[in-house]
mmCIF file of C-alpha atoms and ligand atoms in Angstrom:
data_model
loop_
_atom_site.group_PDB
_atom_site.id
_atom_site.type_symbol
_atom_site.label_atom_id
_atom_site.label_comp_id
_atom_site.label_asym_id
_atom_site.label_seq_id
_atom_site.Cartn_x
_atom_site.Cartn_y
_atom_site.Cartn_z
ATOM 1 C CA MET A 100 -8.676 24.711 -24.104
ATOM 2 C CA ALA A 101 -8.246 21.341 -22.436
ATOM 3 C CA GLU A 102 -9.425 21.278 -18.833
ATOM 4 C CA LEU A 103 -6.798 20.722 -16.194
ATOM 5 C CA GLN A 104 -7.626 17.739 -14.031
ATOM 6 C CA GLU A 105 -6.189 16.918 -10.652
ATOM 7 C CA VAL A 106 -4.500 13.564 -10.812
ATOM 8 C CA GLN A 107 -3.867 11.533 -7.711
ATOM 9 C CA ILE A 108 -0.319 10.279 -7.626
ATOM 10 C CA MET A 109 -0.159 6.815 -6.154
ATOM 11 C CA GLU A 110 2.964 5.436 -4.581
ATOM 12 C CA GLU A 111 3.974 2.262 -6.290
ATOM 13 C CA LYS A 112 6.964 0.236 -5.301
ATOM 14 C CA PRO A 113 6.175 -3.390 -5.854
ATOM 15 C CA LEU A 114 8.311 -6.260 -4.671
ATOM 16 C CA LEU A 115 11.821 -6.226 -6.103
ATOM 17 C CA PRO A 116 13.083 -9.103 -8.260
ATOM 18 C CA GLY A 117 14.045 -11.819 -5.815
ATOM 19 C CA GLN A 118 11.457 -10.615 -3.301
ATOM 20 C CA THR A 119 8.621 -13.086 -3.475
ATOM 21 C CA PRO A 120 5.484 -12.959 -1.378
ATOM 22 C CA GLU A 121 5.582 -15.532 1.390
ATOM 23 C CA ALA A 122 3.350 -18.574 1.090
ATOM 24 C CA ALA A 123 -0.145 -18.132 2.449
ATOM 25 C CA LYS A 124 -2.423 -20.643 4.114
ATOM 26 C CA THR A 125 -6.150 -20.027 4.495
ATOM 27 C CA HIS A 126 -8.081 -21.519 7.424
ATOM 28 C CA SER A 127 -11.644 -21.407 8.720
ATOM 29 C CA VAL A 128 -12.707 -21.903 12.329
ATOM 30 C CA GLU A 129 -16.117 -22.329 13.885
ATOM 31 C CA THR A 130 -17.038 -19.785 16.535
ATOM 32 C CA PRO A 131 -20.211 -19.231 18.585
ATOM 33 C CA TYR A 132 -21.209 -16.654 15.927
ATOM 34 C CA GLY A 133 -20.511 -18.758 12.836
ATOM 35 C CA SER A 134 -17.440 -19.595 10.828
ATOM 36 C CA VAL A 135 -14.612 -17.131 10.154
ATOM 37 C CA THR A 136 -11.895 -17.387 7.510
ATOM 38 C CA PHE A 137 -8.369 -16.015 7.842
ATOM 39 C CA THR A 138 -5.133 -16.268 5.883
ATOM 40 C CA VAL A 139 -1.739 -16.660 7.512
ATOM 41 C CA TYR A 140 1.457 -15.393 5.860
ATOM 42 C CA GLY A 141 4.920 -16.202 7.182
ATOM 43 C CA THR A 142 5.848 -18.325 10.171
ATOM 44 C CA PRO A 143 5.480 -17.485 13.873
ATOM 45 C CA LYS A 144 8.548 -15.713 15.275
ATOM 46 C CA PRO A 145 9.528 -16.556 18.862
ATOM 47 C CA LYS A 146 8.661 -13.826 21.388
ATOM 48 C CA ARG A 147 6.949 -11.704 18.765
ATOM 49 C CA PRO A 148 3.275 -10.927 18.425
ATOM 50 C CA ALA A 149 1.402 -11.763 15.234
ATOM 51 C CA ILE A 150 0.239 -8.851 13.107
ATOM 52 C CA LEU A 151 -3.516 -9.386 12.792
ATOM 53 C CA THR A 152 -5.406 -7.302 10.215
ATOM 54 C CA TYR A 153 -9.117 -6.574 9.900
ATOM 55 C CA HIS A 154 -10.498 -4.927 6.754
ATOM 56 C CA ASP A 155 -13.247 -2.360 6.228
ATOM 57 C CA VAL A 156 -16.730 -2.779 4.736
ATOM 58 C CA GLY A 157 -16.845 -3.389 0.967
ATOM 59 C CA LEU A 158 -13.364 -4.928 0.976
ATOM 60 C CA ASN A 159 -11.662 -8.138 1.987
ATOM 61 C CA TYR A 160 -8.161 -8.673 3.320
ATOM 62 C CA LYS A 161 -6.627 -8.606 -0.142
ATOM 63 C CA SER A 162 -8.408 -5.557 -1.539
ATOM 64 C CA CYS A 163 -7.764 -3.707 1.732
ATOM 65 C CA PHE A 164 -4.179 -4.692 2.573
ATOM 66 C CA GLN A 165 -2.366 -6.247 -0.390
ATOM 67 C CA PRO A 166 -0.886 -2.984 -1.745
ATOM 68 C CA LEU A 167 0.552 -2.202 1.699
ATOM 69 C CA PHE A 168 1.831 -5.633 2.684
ATOM 70 C CA GLN A 169 3.332 -6.220 -0.752
ATOM 71 C CA PHE A 170 4.978 -2.809 -0.854
ATOM 72 C CA GLY A 171 8.747 -3.214 -1.333
ATOM 73 C CA ASP A 172 9.880 -1.398 1.842
ATOM 74 C CA MET A 173 7.291 -3.237 3.937
ATOM 75 C CA GLN A 174 9.138 -6.526 3.434
ATOM 76 C CA GLU A 175 11.931 -5.761 5.894
ATOM 77 C CA ILE A 176 9.260 -5.194 8.550
ATOM 78 C CA ILE A 177 6.889 -8.064 7.941
ATOM 79 C CA GLN A 178 9.595 -10.681 7.530
ATOM 80 C CA ASN A 179 9.950 -10.339 11.324
ATOM 81 C CA PHE A 180 6.300 -11.130 12.024
ATOM 82 C CA VAL A 181 3.711 -13.730 11.161
ATOM 83 C CA ARG A 182 0.586 -12.085 9.679
ATOM 84 C CA VAL A 183 -3.006 -13.175 10.189
ATOM 85 C CA HIS A 184 -5.428 -11.498 7.781
ATOM 86 C CA VAL A 185 -9.035 -11.979 8.869
ATOM 87 C CA ASP A 186 -11.898 -11.839 6.387
ATOM 88 C CA ALA A 187 -15.188 -10.822 7.992
ATOM 89 C CA PRO A 188 -17.748 -13.652 7.552
ATOM 90 C CA GLY A 189 -19.007 -13.836 3.976
ATOM 91 C CA MET A 190 -16.251 -11.538 2.654
ATOM 92 C CA GLN A 191 -13.639 -14.179 1.796
ATOM 93 C CA GLU A 192 -13.027 -14.874 -1.898
ATOM 94 C CA GLY A 193 -15.683 -17.232 -3.248
ATOM 95 C CA ALA A 194 -17.901 -16.853 -0.155
ATOM 96 C CA PRO A 195 -21.429 -18.118 -0.754
ATOM 97 C CA VAL A 196 -24.267 -15.636 -0.241
ATOM 98 C CA PHE A 197 -25.862 -16.060 3.186
ATOM 99 C CA PRO A 198 -29.443 -17.344 3.113
ATOM 100 C CA LEU A 199 -32.249 -14.811 3.478
ATOM 101 C CA GLY A 200 -32.880 -14.013 7.143
ATOM 102 C CA TYR A 201 -29.323 -14.931 8.195
ATOM 103 C CA GLN A 202 -28.427 -13.059 11.386
ATOM 104 C CA TYR A 203 -25.057 -11.438 10.640
ATOM 105 C CA PRO A 204 -22.842 -10.924 13.736
ATOM 106 C CA SER A 205 -22.681 -7.472 15.278
ATOM 107 C CA LEU A 206 -19.257 -5.770 15.314
ATOM 108 C CA ASP A 207 -18.956 -6.769 18.987
ATOM 109 C CA GLN A 208 -19.594 -10.397 18.057
ATOM 110 C CA LEU A 209 -17.057 -10.164 15.224
ATOM 111 C CA ALA A 210 -14.549 -9.000 17.866
ATOM 112 C CA ASP A 211 -15.548 -11.977 20.031
ATOM 113 C CA MET A 212 -14.560 -14.344 17.198
ATOM 114 C CA ILE A 213 -10.916 -13.263 17.399
ATOM 115 C CA PRO A 214 -10.049 -15.373 20.493
ATOM 116 C CA CYS A 215 -11.141 -18.491 18.542
ATOM 117 C CA ILE A 216 -8.674 -17.590 15.772
ATOM 118 C CA LEU A 217 -5.817 -17.004 18.211
ATOM 119 C CA GLN A 218 -6.584 -20.171 20.128
ATOM 120 C CA TYR A 219 -6.642 -22.196 16.897
ATOM 121 C CA LEU A 220 -3.254 -20.775 15.892
ATOM 122 C CA ASN A 221 -1.899 -20.935 19.435
ATOM 123 C CA PHE A 222 -0.869 -17.264 19.289
ATOM 124 C CA SER A 223 -0.897 -15.342 22.544
ATOM 125 C CA THR A 224 -0.454 -11.695 21.531
ATOM 126 C CA ILE A 225 -1.087 -9.496 18.497
ATOM 127 C CA ILE A 226 -0.434 -6.130 16.979
ATOM 128 C CA GLY A 227 -3.807 -5.250 15.447
ATOM 129 C CA PHE A 228 -4.003 -3.392 12.137
ATOM 130 C CA GLY A 229 -7.523 -2.349 11.191
ATOM 131 C CA VAL A 230 -9.312 -0.015 8.825
ATOM 132 C CA GLY A 231 -12.780 1.491 9.410
ATOM 133 C CA ALA A 232 -15.096 -1.247 10.672
ATOM 134 C CA GLY A 233 -11.995 -3.420 11.146
ATOM 135 C CA ALA A 234 -10.389 -0.736 13.329
ATOM 136 C CA TYR A 235 -13.530 -0.651 15.485
ATOM 137 C CA ILE A 236 -13.561 -4.474 15.798
ATOM 138 C CA LEU A 237 -9.906 -4.589 16.847
ATOM 139 C CA SER A 238 -10.441 -1.776 19.371
ATOM 140 C CA ARG A 239 -13.387 -3.641 20.881
ATOM 141 C CA TYR A 240 -11.227 -6.762 21.042
ATOM 142 C CA ALA A 241 -8.432 -4.773 22.737
ATOM 143 C CA LEU A 242 -10.845 -3.313 25.306
ATOM 144 C CA ASN A 243 -12.048 -6.831 26.149
ATOM 145 C CA HIS A 244 -8.629 -8.526 26.044
ATOM 146 C CA PRO A 245 -6.035 -5.842 26.839
ATOM 147 C CA ASP A 246 -3.361 -8.346 27.863
ATOM 148 C CA THR A 247 -3.250 -9.882 24.400
ATOM 149 C CA VAL A 248 -2.840 -6.681 22.372
ATOM 150 C CA GLU A 249 0.662 -5.186 22.218
ATOM 151 C CA GLY A 250 -0.202 -2.399 19.800
ATOM 152 C CA LEU A 251 -2.890 -1.127 17.451
ATOM 153 C CA VAL A 252 -2.755 0.658 14.123
ATOM 154 C CA LEU A 253 -6.224 2.131 13.579
ATOM 155 C CA ILE A 254 -7.016 3.733 10.233
ATOM 156 C CA ASN A 255 -10.263 5.736 9.925
ATOM 157 C CA ILE A 256 -11.663 4.615 13.266
ATOM 158 C CA ASP A 257 -15.053 5.965 14.304
ATOM 159 C CA PRO A 258 -15.588 4.835 17.897
ATOM 160 C CA ASN A 259 -19.049 6.382 18.184
ATOM 161 C CA ALA A 260 -22.425 4.849 17.491
ATOM 162 C CA LYS A 261 -24.464 6.732 14.908
ATOM 163 C CA GLY A 262 -26.465 9.542 16.463
ATOM 164 C CA TRP A 263 -29.982 10.393 15.257
ATOM 165 C CA MET A 264 -28.628 13.109 12.933
ATOM 166 C CA ASP A 265 -26.281 10.572 11.312
ATOM 167 C CA TRP A 266 -29.183 8.144 10.979
ATOM 168 C CA ALA A 267 -31.362 10.751 9.310
ATOM 169 C CA ALA A 268 -28.575 11.623 6.864
ATOM 170 C CA HIS A 269 -27.921 7.921 6.246
ATOM 171 C CA LYS A 270 -31.609 7.235 5.533
ATOM 172 C CA LEU A 271 -31.832 10.207 3.174
ATOM 173 C CA THR A 272 -28.726 9.120 1.268
ATOM 174 C CA GLY A 273 -30.192 5.612 1.047
ATOM 175 C CA LEU A 274 -33.196 7.015 -0.815
ATOM 176 C CA THR A 275 -31.099 8.366 -3.657
ATOM 177 C CA SER A 276 -27.924 6.262 -3.695
ATOM 178 C CA SER A 277 -27.201 2.608 -4.275
ATOM 179 C CA LEU A 278 -25.583 0.469 -1.597
ATOM 180 C CA SER A 279 -22.274 0.461 -3.459
ATOM 181 C CA GLU A 280 -22.241 4.287 -3.746
ATOM 182 C CA MET A 281 -22.936 4.582 -0.002
ATOM 183 C CA ILE A 282 -20.070 2.236 0.790
ATOM 184 C CA LEU A 283 -17.786 4.124 -1.615
ATOM 185 C CA GLY A 284 -18.764 7.322 0.240
ATOM 186 C CA HIS A 285 -17.661 5.636 3.469
ATOM 187 C CA LEU A 286 -14.335 4.500 2.000
ATOM 188 C CA PHE A 287 -13.244 7.463 -0.112
ATOM 189 C CA SER A 288 -13.313 11.253 0.017
ATOM 190 C CA GLN A 289 -15.806 13.194 -2.101
ATOM 191 C CA GLU A 290 -12.863 14.664 -3.989
ATOM 192 C CA GLU A 291 -11.610 11.191 -4.905
ATOM 193 C CA LEU A 292 -15.064 10.013 -5.941
ATOM 194 C CA SER A 293 -15.776 12.990 -8.158
ATOM 195 C CA GLY A 294 -12.272 12.711 -9.701
ATOM 196 C CA ASN A 295 -13.249 9.148 -10.701
ATOM 197 C CA SER A 296 -9.637 8.123 -11.311
ATOM 198 C CA GLU A 297 -8.747 4.651 -12.572
ATOM 199 C CA PHE A 298 -8.084 3.720 -8.965
ATOM 200 C CA ILE A 299 -11.618 4.753 -7.906
ATOM 201 C CA GLN A 300 -13.115 3.056 -10.952
ATOM 202 C CA LYS A 301 -11.349 -0.139 -9.915
ATOM 203 C CA TYR A 302 -12.843 -0.074 -6.409
ATOM 204 C CA ARG A 303 -16.275 1.049 -7.706
ATOM 205 C CA ASN A 304 -16.182 -1.948 -10.025
ATOM 206 C CA ILE A 305 -15.046 -4.373 -7.306
ATOM 207 C CA ILE A 306 -17.867 -3.314 -4.982
ATOM 208 C CA SER A 307 -20.733 -2.807 -7.407
ATOM 209 C CA HIS A 308 -20.057 -6.159 -9.131
ATOM 210 C CA ALA A 309 -19.230 -8.113 -5.998
ATOM 211 C CA PRO A 310 -20.890 -11.558 -6.193
ATOM 212 C CA ASN A 311 -21.383 -11.350 -2.407
ATOM 213 C CA LEU A 312 -22.990 -7.879 -2.372
ATOM 214 C CA GLU A 313 -25.799 -9.177 -0.124
ATOM 215 C CA ASN A 314 -23.177 -10.278 2.435
ATOM 216 C CA ILE A 315 -21.452 -6.903 2.152
ATOM 217 C CA GLU A 316 -24.780 -5.234 2.956
ATOM 218 C CA LEU A 317 -24.991 -7.308 6.162
ATOM 219 C CA TYR A 318 -21.497 -6.205 7.283
ATOM 220 C CA TRP A 319 -22.459 -2.613 6.349
ATOM 221 C CA ASN A 320 -25.602 -2.852 8.501
ATOM 222 C CA SER A 321 -23.602 -4.199 11.442
ATOM 223 C CA TYR A 322 -21.182 -1.290 11.051
ATOM 224 C CA ASN A 323 -23.996 1.258 11.013
ATOM 225 C CA ASN A 324 -25.557 -0.360 14.090
ATOM 226 C CA ARG A 325 -22.328 -0.348 16.091
ATOM 227 C CA ARG A 326 -22.419 0.640 19.739
ATOM 228 C CA ASP A 327 -20.367 3.432 21.173
ATOM 229 C CA LEU A 328 -16.933 2.157 22.240
ATOM 230 C CA ASN A 329 -17.258 4.586 25.183
ATOM 231 C CA ILE A 330 -13.528 5.146 25.410
ATOM 232 C CA GLU A 331 -12.662 7.802 27.985
ATOM 233 C CA ARG A 332 -9.199 9.138 28.706
ATOM 234 C CA GLY A 333 -8.119 8.096 32.210
ATOM 235 C CA SER A 334 -11.021 5.655 32.683
ATOM 236 C CA ASP A 335 -10.791 1.862 32.892
ATOM 237 C CA ASN A 336 -12.427 1.697 29.472
ATOM 238 C CA THR A 337 -9.531 2.892 27.389
ATOM 239 C CA LEU A 338 -6.926 1.353 25.123
ATOM 240 C CA LYS A 339 -3.938 0.364 27.238
ATOM 241 C CA CYS A 340 -1.462 -0.390 24.462
ATOM 242 C CA PRO A 341 0.456 1.912 22.088
ATOM 243 C CA VAL A 342 -1.907 3.105 19.363
ATOM 244 C CA MET A 343 -1.153 4.685 15.998
ATOM 245 C CA LEU A 344 -4.221 6.522 14.700
ATOM 246 C CA VAL A 345 -4.154 7.239 10.980
ATOM 247 C CA VAL A 346 -6.475 9.279 8.790
ATOM 248 C CA GLY A 347 -6.211 11.000 5.427
ATOM 249 C CA ASP A 348 -6.483 14.779 5.605
ATOM 250 C CA GLN A 349 -9.510 14.741 3.265
ATOM 251 C CA ALA A 350 -10.956 11.483 4.525
ATOM 252 C CA PRO A 351 -14.628 11.126 5.446
ATOM 253 C CA HIS A 352 -13.691 10.074 9.004
ATOM 254 C CA GLU A 353 -11.230 12.828 9.829
ATOM 255 C CA GLU A 354 -13.342 14.380 12.609
ATOM 256 C CA ALA A 355 -14.079 11.025 14.235
ATOM 257 C CA VAL A 356 -10.388 10.112 14.346
ATOM 258 C CA VAL A 357 -9.464 13.517 15.784
ATOM 259 C CA GLU A 358 -12.071 13.001 18.502
ATOM 260 C CA CYS A 359 -10.810 9.483 19.174
ATOM 261 C CA ASN A 360 -7.298 10.888 19.588
ATOM 262 C CA SER A 361 -8.618 13.276 22.243
ATOM 263 C CA LYS A 362 -9.997 10.318 24.225
ATOM 264 C CA LEU A 363 -6.872 8.164 24.239
ATOM 265 C CA ASP A 364 -3.865 8.301 26.526
ATOM 266 C CA PRO A 365 -1.515 10.840 24.876
ATOM 267 C CA THR A 366 1.542 9.017 26.232
ATOM 268 C CA GLN A 367 0.531 5.894 24.278
ATOM 269 C CA THR A 368 -0.928 7.410 21.134
ATOM 270 C CA SER A 369 0.556 8.629 17.865
ATOM 271 C CA PHE A 370 -1.736 10.497 15.511
ATOM 272 C CA LEU A 371 -0.832 10.522 11.858
ATOM 273 C CA LYS A 372 -2.824 12.783 9.584
ATOM 274 C CA MET A 373 -1.661 11.978 6.089
ATOM 275 C CA ALA A 374 -1.586 14.529 3.330
ATOM 276 C CA ASP A 375 -2.608 13.533 -0.192
ATOM 277 C CA SER A 376 -3.915 10.160 0.825
ATOM 278 C CA GLY A 377 -7.701 10.370 0.409
ATOM 279 C CA GLY A 378 -9.835 7.897 2.313
ATOM 280 C CA GLN A 379 -7.610 4.812 2.199
ATOM 281 C CA PRO A 380 -4.005 5.713 3.061
ATOM 282 C CA GLN A 381 -2.949 2.058 3.076
ATOM 283 C CA LEU A 382 -3.882 1.883 -0.619
ATOM 284 C CA THR A 383 -2.723 5.299 -1.814
ATOM 285 C CA GLN A 384 0.306 5.982 0.403
ATOM 286 C CA PRO A 385 1.820 2.589 1.283
ATOM 287 C CA GLY A 386 5.328 4.090 1.445
ATOM 288 C CA LYS A 387 4.478 6.743 4.029
ATOM 289 C CA LEU A 388 2.433 4.293 6.037
ATOM 290 C CA THR A 389 5.226 1.712 5.953
ATOM 291 C CA GLU A 390 7.642 4.271 7.329
ATOM 292 C CA ALA A 391 5.236 5.348 10.079
ATOM 293 C CA PHE A 392 4.611 1.700 10.964
ATOM 294 C CA LYS A 393 8.353 1.178 11.261
ATOM 295 C CA TYR A 394 8.623 4.063 13.750
ATOM 296 C CA PHE A 395 5.657 2.672 15.643
ATOM 297 C CA LEU A 396 7.208 -0.781 15.940
ATOM 298 C CA GLN A 397 10.523 0.747 16.854
ATOM 299 C CA GLY A 398 8.843 2.698 19.648
ATOM 300 C CA MET A 399 7.549 -0.651 20.915
ATOM 301 C CA GLY A 400 11.089 -2.018 20.875
ATOM 302 C CA TYR A 401 10.614 -4.331 17.904
ATOM 303 C CA MET A 402 12.568 -2.791 15.039
ATOM 304 C CA ALA A 403 16.206 -2.347 15.982
ATOM 305 C CA SER A 404 17.669 0.457 13.886
ATOM 306 C CA SER A 405 20.181 -2.049 12.489
ATOM 307 C CA CYS A 406 17.255 -3.720 10.692
ATOM 308 C CA MET A 407 16.335 -0.505 8.969
ATOM 309 C CA THR A 408 17.376 1.042 5.712
ATOM 310 C CA ARG A 409 19.997 3.774 5.835
ATOM 311 C CA LEU A 410 17.403 6.393 4.879
ATOM 312 C CA SER A 411 14.926 5.315 7.524
ATOM 313 C CA ARG A 412 17.678 4.986 10.112
ATOM 314 C CA SER A 413 18.819 8.554 9.706
ATOM 315 C CA ARG A 414 15.290 9.941 9.513
ATOM 316 C CA THR A 415 14.124 7.916 12.482
ATOM 317 C CA ALA A 416 16.942 9.018 14.760
ATOM 318 C CA SER A 417 15.194 12.299 15.462
ATOM 319 C CA LEU A 418 12.077 10.455 16.592
ATOM 320 C CA THR A 419 13.590 7.638 18.591
ATOM 321 C CA SER A 420 16.070 9.747 20.495
ATOM 322 C CA ALA A 421 13.107 11.653 21.872
ATOM 323 C CA ALA A 422 11.132 8.488 22.550
ATOM 324 C CA SER A 423 13.938 6.832 24.450
ATOM 325 C CA ILE A 424 13.920 9.487 27.190
ATOM 326 C CA ASP A 425 10.933 7.945 28.885
ATOM 327 C CA GLY A 426 12.105 4.384 28.490
ATOM 328 C CA ASN A 427 11.873 1.578 26.049
ATOM 329 C CA ARG A 428 8.446 0.367 24.987
ATOM 330 C CA SER A 429 6.305 3.310 25.903
ATOM 331 C CA ARG A 430 5.901 6.248 23.587
ATOM 332 C CA SER A 431 4.838 9.610 24.804
ATOM 333 C CA ARG A 432 3.966 11.768 21.907
ATOM 334 C CA THR A 433 1.489 12.499 19.249
ATOM 335 C CA MET A 434 2.856 12.373 15.748
ATOM 336 C CA SER A 435 1.083 14.156 12.992
ATOM 337 C CA GLN A 436 2.186 14.054 9.407
ATOM 338 C CA SER A 437 0.961 16.786 7.235
ATOM 339 C CA SER A 438 3.164 18.749 4.924
ATOM 340 C CA GLU A 439 4.851 17.913 1.644
ATOM 341 C CA SER A 440 8.441 18.865 2.417
ATOM 342 C CA GLY A 441 11.129 16.246 2.684
ATOM 343 C CA THR A 442 12.496 16.349 6.210
ATOM 344 C CA LEU A 443 11.625 14.927 9.566
ATOM 345 C CA PRO A 444 11.980 17.452 12.366
ATOM 346 C CA SER A 445 12.713 16.103 15.808
ATOM 347 C CA GLY A 446 10.178 16.164 18.610
ATOM 348 C CA THR A 447 10.062 15.931 22.353
ATOM 349 C CA PRO A 448 8.030 13.495 24.419
ATOM 350 C CA GLY A 449 4.561 14.644 25.308
ATOM 351 C CA HIS A 450 4.362 17.174 22.519
ATOM 352 C CA THR A 451 2.667 17.159 19.191
ATOM 353 C CA MET A 452 5.156 16.368 16.494
ATOM 354 C CA GLU A 453 4.866 17.349 12.877
ATOM 355 C CA VAL A 454 6.320 14.670 10.646
ATOM 356 C CA SER A 455 6.723 15.716 7.066
ATOM 357 C CA CYS A 456 7.393 13.344 4.225
HETATM 358 C C1 LIG B 793 1.335 -10.430 3.556
HETATM 359 O O1 LIG B 793 2.470 -10.749 3.187
HETATM 360 O O2 LIG B 793 1.051 -10.312 4.756
HETATM 361 C C2 LIG B 793 0.284 -10.206 2.522
HETATM 362 C C3 LIG B 793 0.492 -10.608 1.219
HETATM 363 C C4 LIG B 793 -0.507 -10.415 0.272
HETATM 364 C C5 LIG B 793 -1.711 -9.823 0.642
HETATM 365 C C6 LIG B 793 -1.892 -9.396 1.951
HETATM 366 C C7 LIG B 793 -0.905 -9.592 2.872
#
């Protein structure tokens, strides 16, 4: 009898006819830690922050964010914002391999490159959107420059330095696994990897055949050598802006994100645990993430409900009516998405909210 295999259903809703991706322009700037490349989509909108993305290890801005930012429903959001997609040094398409002995920047230094980008573009504030190492970098940037960060979407953030147990496990894995398998284990859940779907095969292929694999190893090492962000609820060292934490319910970083949520200000933080999304929700569930991002922006006062689709408008009402009690741009709830049913129950400020899609 044929074996039944679990198949991951991916949301796909590409651009509609007539919807064309906006023109992109790639720039490089020199910083005290070397050159950094970034790609700008759209034009600056008066009185609006730029959306600035930072990708995870093993990826670049396209392989990390294209499926989300080119998702059909995302267009009505991003047309209101200019986007700056940063490629970590040596990760941009066609990047030459760094010479042997090259000192790759630490994650803290990568965060310190961001002011050079913003100065070059003459942008004063951002909404950061980061995954994994990118989420850490944007958080570090926000801790150092709180006045320039209006909001943060952090997927799979691990704010802690590796402890000695993690190091021991990492060293052991390194003895038996290749670099690309270790990075895949960081990006995807074990279930996804053993399922070896076409999607996983695509990313396995991208990483294992990357012409800049040596550069990727340097970014990987910087990630593994990260310092503790030392975020403490109620201390000076905490994120001051609205934060949307996102993690897949089977993702390798689930525990770390849960712990991070416990350290952030609950009145400023939404926590979205996504069902059926594996390790990279922005790749596997762009529709759900787009909708959550819309709510997040709306909570910050940026997406008037008149800009939203009829479906989103009616579903969002239950969320925003609760959010508006405590004022305009500050949110005071934790939002957690988990089940498979099709309704959005309403919530009250300061309480955990289950959002089901
Ligand atoms: C954007 O429109 O921001 C975008 C387009 C393609 C890839 C990544 C981002």
